[in-house]
């Protein structure tokens, strides 16, 4: 019978966030696959865990992944950990999980800290609907495509960034989404110097241009509001005459009544106003 792969969340800063279950699973496992064994040995020593470790990271995820799957198929139990947080979230653990599912190996999670959710909950921005973007792509063309897709994103956006790229990323977001969009810059989460700086994208870019940021950053960015979308729609139709607006809907097969209803909604007015305008213009033509 095949073994089980455990995805064990580890603290993102404060060691007290390690769960009892995570400690037990790491102690009981046959092997721990760690993103950086030099970093993880400190965690294991702190909790008196002596399970053998092997490295599993971005640069060996395919070759090492196959070997880990082979061991799991032989019935071994493997615990996967990342440097900090939950494995599989913006890290190569995602690939190992896919390989395990393809091989019919049971995968389960030992929940715990995740920087993206931690930042979201303390950001002061909307939490009901959100989207996780991780790090923006390094490739310029791919990055521009992602940013362009975010222009009309209505959900709260969560983006990871390194401190030395923070100002550049804030400026890119300001140029793409608008400098007045709200953002919470969350740094050093769960650590002694944890901070949340809330401002506009332009304001945050200016602030961190003068205050050298330290520690990994999580940006929580306000989504495009329904009010802003409605405003854009009204502005788009403002340069079009009512007659042209009506003709647009006639070309889609709508009758006069439905076209008036759609035109009024687009322009943020009552249908009666559109009707009165068309009737008055009809009289002038006569």
PDB file of C-alpha atoms in Angstrom:
ATOM      1  CA  UNK A   1       0.000   0.000   0.000  1.00  0.00           C
ATOM      2  CA  UNK A   2       1.247   3.470  -0.895  1.00  0.00           C
ATOM      3  CA  UNK A   3       2.182   5.927   1.803  1.00  0.00           C
ATOM      4  CA  UNK A   4       0.872   9.455   2.403  1.00  0.00           C
ATOM      5  CA  UNK A   5       2.261  12.858   1.526  1.00  0.00           C
ATOM      6  CA  UNK A   6       1.654  15.418   4.276  1.00  0.00           C
ATOM      7  CA  UNK A   7       1.783  19.101   3.401  1.00  0.00           C
ATOM      8  CA  UNK A   8       2.919  20.603   6.706  1.00  0.00           C
ATOM      9  CA  UNK A   9       2.575  24.337   7.235  1.00  0.00           C
ATOM     10  CA  UNK A  10       5.390  25.925   9.228  1.00  0.00           C
ATOM     11  CA  UNK A  11       5.570  29.342  10.931  1.00  0.00           C
ATOM     12  CA  UNK A  12       6.083  32.416   8.749  1.00  0.00           C
ATOM     13  CA  UNK A  13       7.982  34.171  11.523  1.00  0.00           C
ATOM     14  CA  UNK A  14       6.765  33.379  15.012  1.00  0.00           C
ATOM     15  CA  UNK A  15       7.719  29.854  16.097  1.00  0.00           C
ATOM     16  CA  UNK A  16       4.743  29.746  18.469  1.00  0.00           C
ATOM     17  CA  UNK A  17       2.522  29.357  15.396  1.00  0.00           C
ATOM     18  CA  UNK A  18       3.774  25.791  14.893  1.00  0.00           C
ATOM     19  CA  UNK A  19       0.891  23.386  15.575  1.00  0.00           C
ATOM     20  CA  UNK A  20       1.034  20.314  17.804  1.00  0.00           C
ATOM     21  CA  UNK A  21      -0.118  18.191  14.887  1.00  0.00           C
ATOM     22  CA  UNK A  22       2.639  19.494  12.598  1.00  0.00           C
ATOM     23  CA  UNK A  23       5.288  18.591  15.194  1.00  0.00           C
ATOM     24  CA  UNK A  24       3.833  15.090  15.580  1.00  0.00           C
ATOM     25  CA  UNK A  25       3.614  14.470  11.822  1.00  0.00           C
ATOM     26  CA  UNK A  26       7.181  15.655  11.267  1.00  0.00           C
ATOM     27  CA  UNK A  27       8.418  13.379  14.051  1.00  0.00           C
ATOM     28  CA  UNK A  28       6.499  10.350  12.781  1.00  0.00           C
ATOM     29  CA  UNK A  29       7.323  10.739   9.070  1.00  0.00           C
ATOM     30  CA  UNK A  30       9.899   8.528   7.377  1.00  0.00           C
ATOM     31  CA  UNK A  31      11.308  11.529   5.528  1.00  0.00           C
ATOM     32  CA  UNK A  32      10.941  15.319   5.465  1.00  0.00           C
ATOM     33  CA  UNK A  33      11.266  17.030   2.081  1.00  0.00           C
ATOM     34  CA  UNK A  34      12.357  20.610   2.722  1.00  0.00           C
ATOM     35  CA  UNK A  35      12.819  23.601   0.441  1.00  0.00           C
ATOM     36  CA  UNK A  36      16.121  24.477   2.141  1.00  0.00           C
ATOM     37  CA  UNK A  37      17.488  21.920   4.592  1.00  0.00           C
ATOM     38  CA  UNK A  38      19.911  24.489   6.060  1.00  0.00           C
ATOM     39  CA  UNK A  39      16.987  26.689   7.013  1.00  0.00           C
ATOM     40  CA  UNK A  40      14.666  23.890   8.116  1.00  0.00           C
ATOM     41  CA  UNK A  41      17.201  22.243  10.436  1.00  0.00           C
ATOM     42  CA  UNK A  42      16.808  25.234  12.776  1.00  0.00           C
ATOM     43  CA  UNK A  43      13.065  24.578  12.999  1.00  0.00           C
ATOM     44  CA  UNK A  44      13.538  20.844  13.545  1.00  0.00           C
ATOM     45  CA  UNK A  45      16.146  21.387  16.241  1.00  0.00           C
ATOM     46  CA  UNK A  46      13.873  23.838  18.041  1.00  0.00           C
ATOM     47  CA  UNK A  47      11.120  21.219  18.268  1.00  0.00           C
ATOM     48  CA  UNK A  48      13.479  18.290  18.867  1.00  0.00           C
ATOM     49  CA  UNK A  49      12.609  16.592  15.565  1.00  0.00           C
ATOM     50  CA  UNK A  50      15.216  14.129  14.278  1.00  0.00           C
ATOM     51  CA  UNK A  51      13.531  12.801  11.119  1.00  0.00           C
ATOM     52  CA  UNK A  52      15.876  12.545   8.088  1.00  0.00           C
ATOM     53  CA  UNK A  53      15.612  15.377   5.568  1.00  0.00           C
ATOM     54  CA  UNK A  54      16.105  15.745   1.840  1.00  0.00           C
ATOM     55  CA  UNK A  55      16.010  18.867  -0.309  1.00  0.00           C
ATOM     56  CA  UNK A  56      13.078  19.537  -2.610  1.00  0.00           C
ATOM     57  CA  UNK A  57      13.058  22.912  -4.359  1.00  0.00           C
ATOM     58  CA  UNK A  58      12.367  24.751  -7.604  1.00  0.00           C
ATOM     59  CA  UNK A  59      15.519  23.518  -9.324  1.00  0.00           C
ATOM     60  CA  UNK A  60      15.088  19.793  -8.621  1.00  0.00           C
ATOM     61  CA  UNK A  61      11.300  19.500  -8.355  1.00  0.00           C
ATOM     62  CA  UNK A  62      10.890  17.136 -11.322  1.00  0.00           C
ATOM     63  CA  UNK A  63      13.842  14.792 -10.773  1.00  0.00           C
ATOM     64  CA  UNK A  64      13.519  14.726  -6.972  1.00  0.00           C
ATOM     65  CA  UNK A  65       9.745  14.597  -7.243  1.00  0.00           C
ATOM     66  CA  UNK A  66       9.938  11.282  -9.115  1.00  0.00           C
ATOM     67  CA  UNK A  67      12.176   9.820  -6.415  1.00  0.00           C
ATOM     68  CA  UNK A  68       9.839  10.993  -3.662  1.00  0.00           C
ATOM     69  CA  UNK A  69       6.872   9.453  -5.484  1.00  0.00           C
ATOM     70  CA  UNK A  70       8.767   6.149  -5.752  1.00  0.00           C
ATOM     71  CA  UNK A  71       9.341   6.137  -1.997  1.00  0.00           C
ATOM     72  CA  UNK A  72       5.691   6.963  -1.348  1.00  0.00           C
ATOM     73  CA  UNK A  73       4.636   4.096  -3.618  1.00  0.00           C
ATOM     74  CA  UNK A  74       6.776   1.786  -1.496  1.00  0.00           C
ATOM     75  CA  UNK A  75       4.668   2.764   1.520  1.00  0.00           C
ATOM     76  CA  UNK A  76       6.765   5.488   3.130  1.00  0.00           C
ATOM     77  CA  UNK A  77       5.282   8.590   4.755  1.00  0.00           C
ATOM     78  CA  UNK A  78       6.756  11.905   3.613  1.00  0.00           C
ATOM     79  CA  UNK A  79       6.181  15.348   5.092  1.00  0.00           C
ATOM     80  CA  UNK A  80       6.717  18.310   2.773  1.00  0.00           C
ATOM     81  CA  UNK A  81       7.680  21.679   4.272  1.00  0.00           C
ATOM     82  CA  UNK A  82       8.625  25.008   2.770  1.00  0.00           C
ATOM     83  CA  UNK A  83      10.905  27.659   4.254  1.00  0.00           C
ATOM     84  CA  UNK A  84       7.886  29.367   5.793  1.00  0.00           C
ATOM     85  CA  UNK A  85       4.147  28.967   5.470  1.00  0.00           C
ATOM     86  CA  UNK A  86       2.045  26.439   3.605  1.00  0.00           C
ATOM     87  CA  UNK A  87       3.620  24.124   0.989  1.00  0.00           C
ATOM     88  CA  UNK A  88       2.120  24.363  -2.478  1.00  0.00           C
ATOM     89  CA  UNK A  89       1.323  28.081  -2.177  1.00  0.00           C
ATOM     90  CA  UNK A  90       3.679  29.824  -4.589  1.00  0.00           C
ATOM     91  CA  UNK A  91       6.277  27.067  -4.257  1.00  0.00           C
ATOM     92  CA  UNK A  92       7.281  23.804  -6.010  1.00  0.00           C
ATOM     93  CA  UNK A  93       5.119  21.687  -3.700  1.00  0.00           C
ATOM     94  CA  UNK A  94       2.342  22.259  -6.225  1.00  0.00           C
ATOM     95  CA  UNK A  95       4.188  20.051  -8.715  1.00  0.00           C
ATOM     96  CA  UNK A  96       4.736  17.219  -6.221  1.00  0.00           C
ATOM     97  CA  UNK A  97       1.046  17.180  -5.323  1.00  0.00           C
ATOM     98  CA  UNK A  98       0.161  16.786  -9.017  1.00  0.00           C
ATOM     99  CA  UNK A  99       2.619  13.926  -9.376  1.00  0.00           C
ATOM    100  CA  UNK A 100       1.151  12.195  -6.326  1.00  0.00           C
ATOM    101  CA  UNK A 101      -2.400  12.467  -7.624  1.00  0.00           C
ATOM    102  CA  UNK A 102      -1.307  11.055 -10.985  1.00  0.00           C
ATOM    103  CA  UNK A 103       0.285   8.107  -9.137  1.00  0.00           C
ATOM    104  CA  UNK A 104      -2.756   7.518  -6.922  1.00  0.00           C
ATOM    105  CA  UNK A 105      -0.950   8.555  -3.731  1.00  0.00           C
ATOM    106  CA  UNK A 106      -2.937   9.995  -0.839  1.00  0.00           C
ATOM    107  CA  UNK A 107      -2.183  13.664  -0.120  1.00  0.00           C
ATOM    108  CA  UNK A 108      -3.374  15.537   2.958  1.00  0.00           C
ATOM    109  CA  UNK A 109      -2.605  18.866   4.589  1.00  0.00           C
ATOM    110  CA  UNK A 110      -1.589  19.897   8.082  1.00  0.00           C
ATOM    111  CA  UNK A 111      -2.947  23.471   8.075  1.00  0.00           C
ATOM    112  CA  UNK A 112      -1.169  26.409   9.600  1.00  0.00           C
ATOM    113  CA  UNK A 113       0.306  29.769   8.728  1.00  0.00           C
ATOM    114  CA  UNK A 114      -0.020  31.298   5.243  1.00  0.00           C
ATOM    115  CA  UNK A 115       1.316  34.784   4.581  1.00  0.00           C
ATOM    116  CA  UNK A 116      -1.350  35.590   1.984  1.00  0.00           C
ATOM    117  CA  UNK A 117      -4.306  34.931   4.302  1.00  0.00           C
ATOM    118  CA  UNK A 118      -2.563  36.497   7.299  1.00  0.00           C
ATOM    119  CA  UNK A 119      -1.991  39.725   5.363  1.00  0.00           C
ATOM    120  CA  UNK A 120      -5.517  39.771   3.973  1.00  0.00           C
ATOM    121  CA  UNK A 121      -7.146  39.505   7.383  1.00  0.00           C
ATOM    122  CA  UNK A 122      -5.207  42.442   8.849  1.00  0.00           C
ATOM    123  CA  UNK A 123      -5.226  44.628   5.718  1.00  0.00           C
ATOM    124  CA  UNK A 124      -8.424  46.516   6.449  1.00  0.00           C
ATOM    125  CA  UNK A 125      -9.578  45.804   2.880  1.00  0.00           C
ATOM    126  CA  UNK A 126     -12.405  43.583   1.647  1.00  0.00           C
ATOM    127  CA  UNK A 127     -12.012  39.895   2.524  1.00  0.00           C
ATOM    128  CA  UNK A 128     -15.196  38.357   1.097  1.00  0.00           C
ATOM    129  CA  UNK A 129     -13.768  37.999  -2.408  1.00  0.00           C
ATOM    130  CA  UNK A 130     -10.043  37.905  -3.120  1.00  0.00           C
ATOM    131  CA  UNK A 131      -7.515  36.620  -5.641  1.00  0.00           C
ATOM    132  CA  UNK A 132      -3.944  35.497  -4.956  1.00  0.00           C
ATOM    133  CA  UNK A 133      -1.369  36.518  -7.575  1.00  0.00           C
ATOM    134  CA  UNK A 134       1.836  35.473  -5.711  1.00  0.00           C
ATOM    135  CA  UNK A 135       4.919  37.176  -7.226  1.00  0.00           C
ATOM    136  CA  UNK A 136       4.419  39.091 -10.468  1.00  0.00           C
ATOM    137  CA  UNK A 137       6.242  37.380 -13.377  1.00  0.00           C
ATOM    138  CA  UNK A 138       9.886  38.338 -13.913  1.00  0.00           C
ATOM    139  CA  UNK A 139       9.450  38.306 -17.694  1.00  0.00           C
ATOM    140  CA  UNK A 140       8.424  41.812 -18.804  1.00  0.00           C
ATOM    141  CA  UNK A 141       5.928  40.731 -21.445  1.00  0.00           C
ATOM    142  CA  UNK A 142       4.249  38.180 -19.166  1.00  0.00           C
ATOM    143  CA  UNK A 143       4.186  40.715 -16.324  1.00  0.00           C
ATOM    144  CA  UNK A 144       2.466  43.283 -18.549  1.00  0.00           C
ATOM    145  CA  UNK A 145      -0.180  40.729 -19.515  1.00  0.00           C
ATOM    146  CA  UNK A 146      -0.864  39.915 -15.858  1.00  0.00           C
ATOM    147  CA  UNK A 147      -1.071  43.598 -14.918  1.00  0.00           C
ATOM    148  CA  UNK A 148      -3.396  44.270 -17.832  1.00  0.00           C
ATOM    149  CA  UNK A 149      -5.682  41.455 -16.641  1.00  0.00           C
ATOM    150  CA  UNK A 150      -5.757  43.011 -13.163  1.00  0.00           C
ATOM    151  CA  UNK A 151      -7.057  46.358 -14.439  1.00  0.00           C
ATOM    152  CA  UNK A 152     -10.670  45.268 -14.099  1.00  0.00           C
ATOM    153  CA  UNK A 153     -10.245  42.822 -11.224  1.00  0.00           C
ATOM    154  CA  UNK A 154     -13.037  43.461  -8.719  1.00  0.00           C
ATOM    155  CA  UNK A 155     -11.716  41.147  -5.992  1.00  0.00           C
ATOM    156  CA  UNK A 156      -9.109  42.183  -3.443  1.00  0.00           C
ATOM    157  CA  UNK A 157      -5.683  41.280  -4.864  1.00  0.00           C
ATOM    158  CA  UNK A 158      -2.833  39.704  -2.864  1.00  0.00           C
ATOM    159  CA  UNK A 159       0.684  40.013  -4.281  1.00  0.00           C
ATOM    160  CA  UNK A 160       4.028  38.918  -2.832  1.00  0.00           C
ATOM    161  CA  UNK A 161       7.126  41.073  -3.279  1.00  0.00           C
ATOM    162  CA  UNK A 162      10.744  41.252  -2.131  1.00  0.00           C
ATOM    163  CA  UNK A 163      11.764  44.455  -0.336  1.00  0.00           C
ATOM    164  CA  UNK A 164      14.270  45.586  -2.988  1.00  0.00           C
ATOM    165  CA  UNK A 165      11.549  45.464  -5.682  1.00  0.00           C
ATOM    166  CA  UNK A 166       8.741  46.946  -3.586  1.00  0.00           C
ATOM    167  CA  UNK A 167       8.855  50.532  -4.873  1.00  0.00           C
ATOM    168  CA  UNK A 168       9.097  49.430  -8.506  1.00  0.00           C
ATOM    169  CA  UNK A 169       6.100  47.122  -8.111  1.00  0.00           C
ATOM    170  CA  UNK A 170       4.021  49.761  -6.318  1.00  0.00           C
ATOM    171  CA  UNK A 171       4.728  52.209  -9.155  1.00  0.00           C
ATOM    172  CA  UNK A 172       3.797  49.601 -11.772  1.00  0.00           C
ATOM    173  CA  UNK A 173       0.519  48.905  -9.969  1.00  0.00           C
ATOM    174  CA  UNK A 174      -0.184  52.645  -9.654  1.00  0.00           C
ATOM    175  CA  UNK A 175       0.369  53.135 -13.391  1.00  0.00           C
ATOM    176  CA  UNK A 176      -1.852  50.169 -14.252  1.00  0.00           C
ATOM    177  CA  UNK A 177      -4.635  50.334 -11.670  1.00  0.00           C
ATOM    178  CA  UNK A 178      -4.572  54.029 -10.810  1.00  0.00           C
ATOM    179  CA  UNK A 179      -2.533  55.808  -8.178  1.00  0.00           C
ATOM    180  CA  UNK A 180      -5.551  56.396  -5.946  1.00  0.00           C
ATOM    181  CA  UNK A 181      -6.246  52.672  -5.478  1.00  0.00           C
ATOM    182  CA  UNK A 182      -5.896  51.629  -1.825  1.00  0.00           C
ATOM    183  CA  UNK A 183      -3.182  49.198  -0.756  1.00  0.00           C
ATOM    184  CA  UNK A 184      -1.990  47.695   2.515  1.00  0.00           C
ATOM    185  CA  UNK A 185       1.703  46.845   2.548  1.00  0.00           C
ATOM    186  CA  UNK A 186       2.188  44.094   5.147  1.00  0.00           C
ATOM    187  CA  UNK A 187       5.752  43.345   6.251  1.00  0.00           C
ATOM    188  CA  UNK A 188       7.475  41.047   8.731  1.00  0.00           C
ATOM    189  CA  UNK A 189       4.218  39.204   9.424  1.00  0.00           C
ATOM    190  CA  UNK A 190       3.952  37.613  12.910  1.00  0.00           C
ATOM    191  CA  UNK A 191       7.441  38.907  13.788  1.00  0.00           C
ATOM    192  CA  UNK A 192       8.474  41.521  16.349  1.00  0.00           C
ATOM    193  CA  UNK A 193       8.546  44.358  13.804  1.00  0.00           C
ATOM    194  CA  UNK A 194       5.361  43.425  11.942  1.00  0.00           C
ATOM    195  CA  UNK A 195       3.829  46.443  10.206  1.00  0.00           C
ATOM    196  CA  UNK A 196       0.885  47.320   7.983  1.00  0.00           C
ATOM    197  CA  UNK A 197       1.175  50.548   6.002  1.00  0.00           C
ATOM    198  CA  UNK A 198      -2.121  51.518   4.422  1.00  0.00           C
ATOM    199  CA  UNK A 199      -2.266  54.199   1.751  1.00  0.00           C
ATOM    200  CA  UNK A 200      -2.924  54.710  -1.942  1.00  0.00           C
ATOM    201  CA  UNK A 201      -0.600  52.968  -4.392  1.00  0.00           C
ATOM    202  CA  UNK A 202       1.047  56.297  -5.242  1.00  0.00           C
ATOM    203  CA  UNK A 203       1.307  57.243  -1.578  1.00  0.00           C
ATOM    204  CA  UNK A 204       2.849  53.903  -0.635  1.00  0.00           C
ATOM    205  CA  UNK A 205       5.368  54.147  -3.502  1.00  0.00           C
ATOM    206  CA  UNK A 206       6.434  57.603  -2.309  1.00  0.00           C
ATOM    207  CA  UNK A 207       6.648  56.481   1.315  1.00  0.00           C
ATOM    208  CA  UNK A 208       8.844  53.453   0.641  1.00  0.00           C
ATOM    209  CA  UNK A 209      11.044  55.421  -1.750  1.00  0.00           C
ATOM    210  CA  UNK A 210      12.094  57.361   1.363  1.00  0.00           C
ATOM    211  CA  UNK A 211      11.846  54.544   3.936  1.00  0.00           C
ATOM    212  CA  UNK A 212      13.968  51.550   2.959  1.00  0.00           C
ATOM    213  CA  UNK A 213      11.712  48.507   3.475  1.00  0.00           C
ATOM    214  CA  UNK A 214      12.983  45.402   5.282  1.00  0.00           C
ATOM    215  CA  UNK A 215      11.607  41.874   5.204  1.00  0.00           C
ATOM    216  CA  UNK A 216       9.334  40.077   2.755  1.00  0.00           C
ATOM    217  CA  UNK A 217       6.262  42.062   1.758  1.00  0.00           C
ATOM    218  CA  UNK A 218       2.664  41.156   1.018  1.00  0.00           C
ATOM    219  CA  UNK A 219       0.635  43.735  -0.917  1.00  0.00           C
ATOM    220  CA  UNK A 220      -3.114  43.658  -0.443  1.00  0.00           C
ATOM    221  CA  UNK A 221      -4.667  45.819  -3.150  1.00  0.00           C
ATOM    222  CA  UNK A 222      -8.231  47.094  -3.358  1.00  0.00           C
ATOM    223  CA  UNK A 223     -10.260  45.682  -6.234  1.00  0.00           C
ATOM    224  CA  UNK A 224     -12.137  47.814  -8.761  1.00  0.00           C
ATOM    225  CA  UNK A 225     -15.421  48.870  -7.175  1.00  0.00           C
ATOM    226  CA  UNK A 226     -18.827  48.486  -8.837  1.00  0.00           C
ATOM    227  CA  UNK A 227     -19.163  52.283  -8.586  1.00  0.00           C
ATOM    228  CA  UNK A 228     -15.941  52.735 -10.563  1.00  0.00           C
ATOM    229  CA  UNK A 229     -17.137  50.275 -13.207  1.00  0.00           C
ATOM    230  CA  UNK A 230     -20.452  52.122 -13.527  1.00  0.00           C
ATOM    231  CA  UNK A 231     -18.599  55.425 -13.769  1.00  0.00           C
ATOM    232  CA  UNK A 232     -16.366  54.079 -16.546  1.00  0.00           C
ATOM    233  CA  UNK A 233     -19.408  52.827 -18.443  1.00  0.00           C
ATOM    234  CA  UNK A 234     -21.094  56.219 -18.214  1.00  0.00           C
ATOM    235  CA  UNK A 235     -17.930  57.991 -19.342  1.00  0.00           C
ATOM    236  CA  UNK A 236     -17.580  55.603 -22.274  1.00  0.00           C
ATOM    237  CA  UNK A 237     -21.080  56.415 -23.555  1.00  0.00           C
ATOM    238  CA  UNK A 238     -20.847  60.166 -22.813  1.00  0.00           C
ATOM    239  CA  UNK A 239     -19.181  60.855 -26.185  1.00  0.00           C
ATOM    240  CA  UNK A 240     -21.854  58.896 -28.076  1.00  0.00           C
ATOM    241  CA  UNK A 241     -25.167  60.483 -29.025  1.00  0.00           C
ATOM    242  CA  UNK A 242     -28.389  58.924 -27.762  1.00  0.00           C
ATOM    243  CA  UNK A 243     -29.352  58.115 -31.344  1.00  0.00           C
ATOM    244  CA  UNK A 244     -26.056  56.268 -31.919  1.00  0.00           C
ATOM    245  CA  UNK A 245     -26.458  54.542 -28.587  1.00  0.00           C
ATOM    246  CA  UNK A 246     -29.931  53.327 -29.554  1.00  0.00           C
ATOM    247  CA  UNK A 247     -28.673  52.233 -32.961  1.00  0.00           C
ATOM    248  CA  UNK A 248     -26.019  50.090 -31.262  1.00  0.00           C
ATOM    249  CA  UNK A 249     -28.740  48.046 -29.583  1.00  0.00           C
ATOM    250  CA  UNK A 250     -30.985  48.000 -32.680  1.00  0.00           C
ATOM    251  CA  UNK A 251     -28.053  46.344 -34.502  1.00  0.00           C
ATOM    252  CA  UNK A 252     -28.203  43.558 -31.903  1.00  0.00           C
ATOM    253  CA  UNK A 253     -31.826  42.843 -32.742  1.00  0.00           C
ATOM    254  CA  UNK A 254     -33.457  44.650 -29.816  1.00  0.00           C
ATOM    255  CA  UNK A 255     -36.805  46.393 -30.168  1.00  0.00           C
ATOM    256  CA  UNK A 256     -37.218  50.105 -29.353  1.00  0.00           C
ATOM    257  CA  UNK A 257     -38.458  49.542 -25.806  1.00  0.00           C
ATOM    258  CA  UNK A 258     -35.584  47.240 -24.818  1.00  0.00           C
ATOM    259  CA  UNK A 259     -33.018  49.484 -26.526  1.00  0.00           C
ATOM    260  CA  UNK A 260     -34.290  52.492 -24.543  1.00  0.00           C
ATOM    261  CA  UNK A 261     -34.059  50.507 -21.325  1.00  0.00           C
ATOM    262  CA  UNK A 262     -30.449  49.456 -22.047  1.00  0.00           C
ATOM    263  CA  UNK A 263     -29.439  52.943 -23.163  1.00  0.00           C
ATOM    264  CA  UNK A 264     -30.889  54.517 -20.015  1.00  0.00           C
ATOM    265  CA  UNK A 265     -29.066  52.034 -17.794  1.00  0.00           C
ATOM    266  CA  UNK A 266     -25.745  52.616 -19.581  1.00  0.00           C
ATOM    267  CA  UNK A 267     -26.068  56.365 -19.148  1.00  0.00           C
ATOM    268  CA  UNK A 268     -27.329  56.229 -15.573  1.00  0.00           C
ATOM    269  CA  UNK A 269     -30.647  57.918 -16.284  1.00  0.00           C
ATOM    270  CA  UNK A 270     -34.336  57.000 -16.211  1.00  0.00           C
ATOM    271  CA  UNK A 271     -35.841  55.385 -19.301  1.00  0.00           C
ATOM    272  CA  UNK A 272     -38.384  58.242 -19.385  1.00  0.00           C
ATOM    273  CA  UNK A 273     -35.539  60.689 -20.077  1.00  0.00           C
ATOM    274  CA  UNK A 274     -34.450  58.726 -23.147  1.00  0.00           C
ATOM    275  CA  UNK A 275     -38.048  58.472 -24.348  1.00  0.00           C
ATOM    276  CA  UNK A 276     -38.659  62.218 -23.907  1.00  0.00           C
ATOM    277  CA  UNK A 277     -35.420  63.088 -25.701  1.00  0.00           C
ATOM    278  CA  UNK A 278     -36.280  60.887 -28.683  1.00  0.00           C
ATOM    279  CA  UNK A 279     -39.846  62.231 -28.866  1.00  0.00           C
ATOM    280  CA  UNK A 280     -38.665  65.854 -28.762  1.00  0.00           C
ATOM    281  CA  UNK A 281     -36.103  65.218 -31.488  1.00  0.00           C
ATOM    282  CA  UNK A 282     -38.759  63.487 -33.574  1.00  0.00           C
ATOM    283  CA  UNK A 283     -40.948  66.628 -33.381  1.00  0.00           C
ATOM    284  CA  UNK A 284     -38.044  68.838 -34.398  1.00  0.00           C
ATOM    285  CA  UNK A 285     -37.459  66.673 -37.469  1.00  0.00           C
ATOM    286  CA  UNK A 286     -41.135  67.052 -38.441  1.00  0.00           C
TER     287      UNK A 286
END
